[in-house]
């Protein structure tokens, strides 16, 4: 199988992207809300059933000096929950500047007329696509 799901974990939203190992490409897929009790697992379960990924990739938000921060621990916990829930390999990828790159891509798409302001919520999913593209670039070349 060649399908991979990528995640950009936040305290309020989780961006989700789908990628393909064969083409080494990724695209934004969905934004999943996070509530007090954790993410919307029903929505994540639906995405997992729909795409049947063989690997899950989670962005790891490290500080600029490479040290861990509270968001890093949140991402690690989420990755472990994914591993246990879906019994699939989970890779962690440094997500440094992925949100900025996603915002830049969104701005370029707006300027080109292919995105609207109301689509801004999808930036988290676009950040997940950036994270997944980085992982695919390394894993496909190995």
Coordinates of C-alpha atoms in Angstrom, one line a residue:
X1 CA 0.0 0.0 0.0
X2 CA 1.2 3.5 -0.6
X3 CA -1.2 5.7 1.3
X4 CA 0.1 7.8 4.2
X5 CA -1.8 10.2 6.5
X6 CA -0.1 13.2 8.0
X7 CA -1.1 15.3 11.0
X8 CA -0.4 18.8 12.2
X9 CA -1.3 18.7 15.9
X10 CA -2.6 21.8 17.7
X11 CA -4.4 22.4 20.9
X12 CA -7.7 23.3 19.1
X13 CA -7.4 21.8 15.7
X14 CA -5.5 19.0 14.0
X15 CA -4.8 19.4 10.3
X16 CA -4.8 16.1 8.3
X17 CA -3.3 15.5 4.9
X18 CA -3.1 12.4 2.7
X19 CA 0.0 11.4 0.8
X20 CA 1.1 8.8 -1.7
X21 CA 4.5 7.2 -1.6
X22 CA 4.5 6.4 -5.3
X23 CA 4.1 10.0 -6.4
X24 CA 5.8 11.4 -3.2
X25 CA 3.0 14.0 -3.1
X26 CA 0.6 15.1 -0.4
X27 CA -2.6 17.2 -0.3
X28 CA -4.6 18.9 2.5
X29 CA -7.5 16.7 3.5
X30 CA -9.4 17.9 6.6
X31 CA -9.3 19.8 9.9
X32 CA -10.4 17.9 13.0
X33 CA -11.5 19.7 16.1
X34 CA -9.9 19.1 19.5
X35 CA -12.2 19.2 22.5
X36 CA -11.5 19.0 26.2
X37 CA -11.5 15.2 26.0
X38 CA -9.1 15.2 23.1
X39 CA -9.5 15.1 19.3
X40 CA -12.7 14.1 17.5
X41 CA -11.8 10.4 17.3
X42 CA -14.9 9.6 15.3
X43 CA -13.8 11.9 12.5
X44 CA -10.2 10.5 12.7
X45 CA -11.6 6.9 12.6
X46 CA -13.6 7.8 9.5
X47 CA -10.5 9.2 7.7
X48 CA -8.5 6.1 8.7
X49 CA -11.3 3.8 7.4
X50 CA -11.6 5.8 4.2
X51 CA -7.9 6.0 3.3
X52 CA -6.5 2.9 5.0
X53 CA -3.0 4.3 5.4
X54 CA 0.0 2.1 6.0
X55 CA 1.9 4.8 7.9
X56 CA 0.9 7.8 10.0
X57 CA 3.2 10.9 10.1
X58 CA 2.9 13.4 12.9
X59 CA 4.6 16.8 12.9
X60 CA 6.8 17.4 15.9
X61 CA 7.0 21.0 17.0
X62 CA 10.5 21.6 18.4
X63 CA 11.9 24.9 19.6
X64 CA 14.3 26.6 17.2
X65 CA 17.2 25.2 19.2
X66 CA 15.8 21.7 18.8
X67 CA 14.5 21.3 22.4
X68 CA 11.1 20.1 23.4
X69 CA 8.3 22.4 24.5
X70 CA 4.7 21.7 25.8
X71 CA 3.4 21.4 22.2
X72 CA 6.1 18.7 21.5
X73 CA 4.7 16.6 24.3
X74 CA 1.2 17.1 23.0
X75 CA 2.3 15.8 19.6
X76 CA 4.1 12.8 21.1
X77 CA 1.0 11.8 23.1
X78 CA -1.1 12.1 20.0
X79 CA 1.3 10.0 18.0
X80 CA 1.3 7.3 20.7
X81 CA -2.6 7.3 20.7
X82 CA -2.6 6.9 16.9
X83 CA -0.1 4.0 17.2
X84 CA -2.2 2.2 19.7
X85 CA -5.6 3.0 18.1
X86 CA -4.7 2.1 14.5
X87 CA -1.9 -0.4 15.1
X88 CA 0.1 1.4 12.4
X89 CA 3.7 2.7 12.3
X90 CA 3.9 6.4 13.3
X91 CA 6.8 8.6 12.2
X92 CA 7.6 11.9 13.8
X93 CA 8.9 14.8 11.6
X94 CA 10.3 18.1 12.7
X95 CA 7.6 20.5 11.6
X96 CA 9.6 23.7 11.9
X97 CA 8.2 26.5 9.7
X98 CA 5.5 24.2 8.3
X99 CA 2.7 26.6 9.4
X100 CA 4.5 29.6 7.8
X101 CA 4.9 27.6 4.5
X102 CA 1.3 26.6 4.6
X103 CA 0.2 30.3 5.1
X104 CA 2.4 31.4 2.2
X105 CA 0.9 28.7 0.0
X106 CA -2.6 29.9 1.0
X107 CA -1.7 33.5 0.3
X108 CA -0.4 32.5 -3.2
X109 CA -3.6 30.5 -3.9
X110 CA -5.7 33.5 -2.8
X111 CA -3.7 35.8 -5.1
X112 CA -4.2 33.3 -7.9
X113 CA -8.0 33.2 -7.2
X114 CA -8.0 29.5 -6.3
X115 CA -8.8 30.0 -2.6
X116 CA -11.1 32.3 -0.6
X117 CA -10.7 33.9 2.8
X118 CA -13.3 31.5 4.2
X119 CA -10.9 28.6 3.3
X120 CA -8.4 29.9 5.8
X121 CA -9.4 27.2 8.3
X122 CA -7.8 24.7 5.9
X123 CA -4.3 26.2 6.6
X124 CA -3.9 23.5 9.4
X125 CA -4.5 20.8 6.8
X126 CA -2.1 22.5 4.4
X127 CA 0.5 22.5 7.2
X128 CA -0.1 18.7 7.6
X129 CA 0.6 18.4 3.8
X130 CA 3.9 20.3 4.2
X131 CA 4.9 18.0 7.0
X132 CA 3.9 14.9 5.0
X133 CA 5.8 16.2 1.9
X134 CA 8.9 16.6 3.9
X135 CA 8.6 13.0 5.2
X136 CA 7.9 11.6 1.8
X137 CA 10.9 13.4 0.3
X138 CA 13.2 11.6 2.8
X139 CA 11.4 8.2 3.0
X140 CA 11.0 7.8 -0.8
X141 CA 14.6 8.5 -1.5
X142 CA 15.8 5.9 1.1

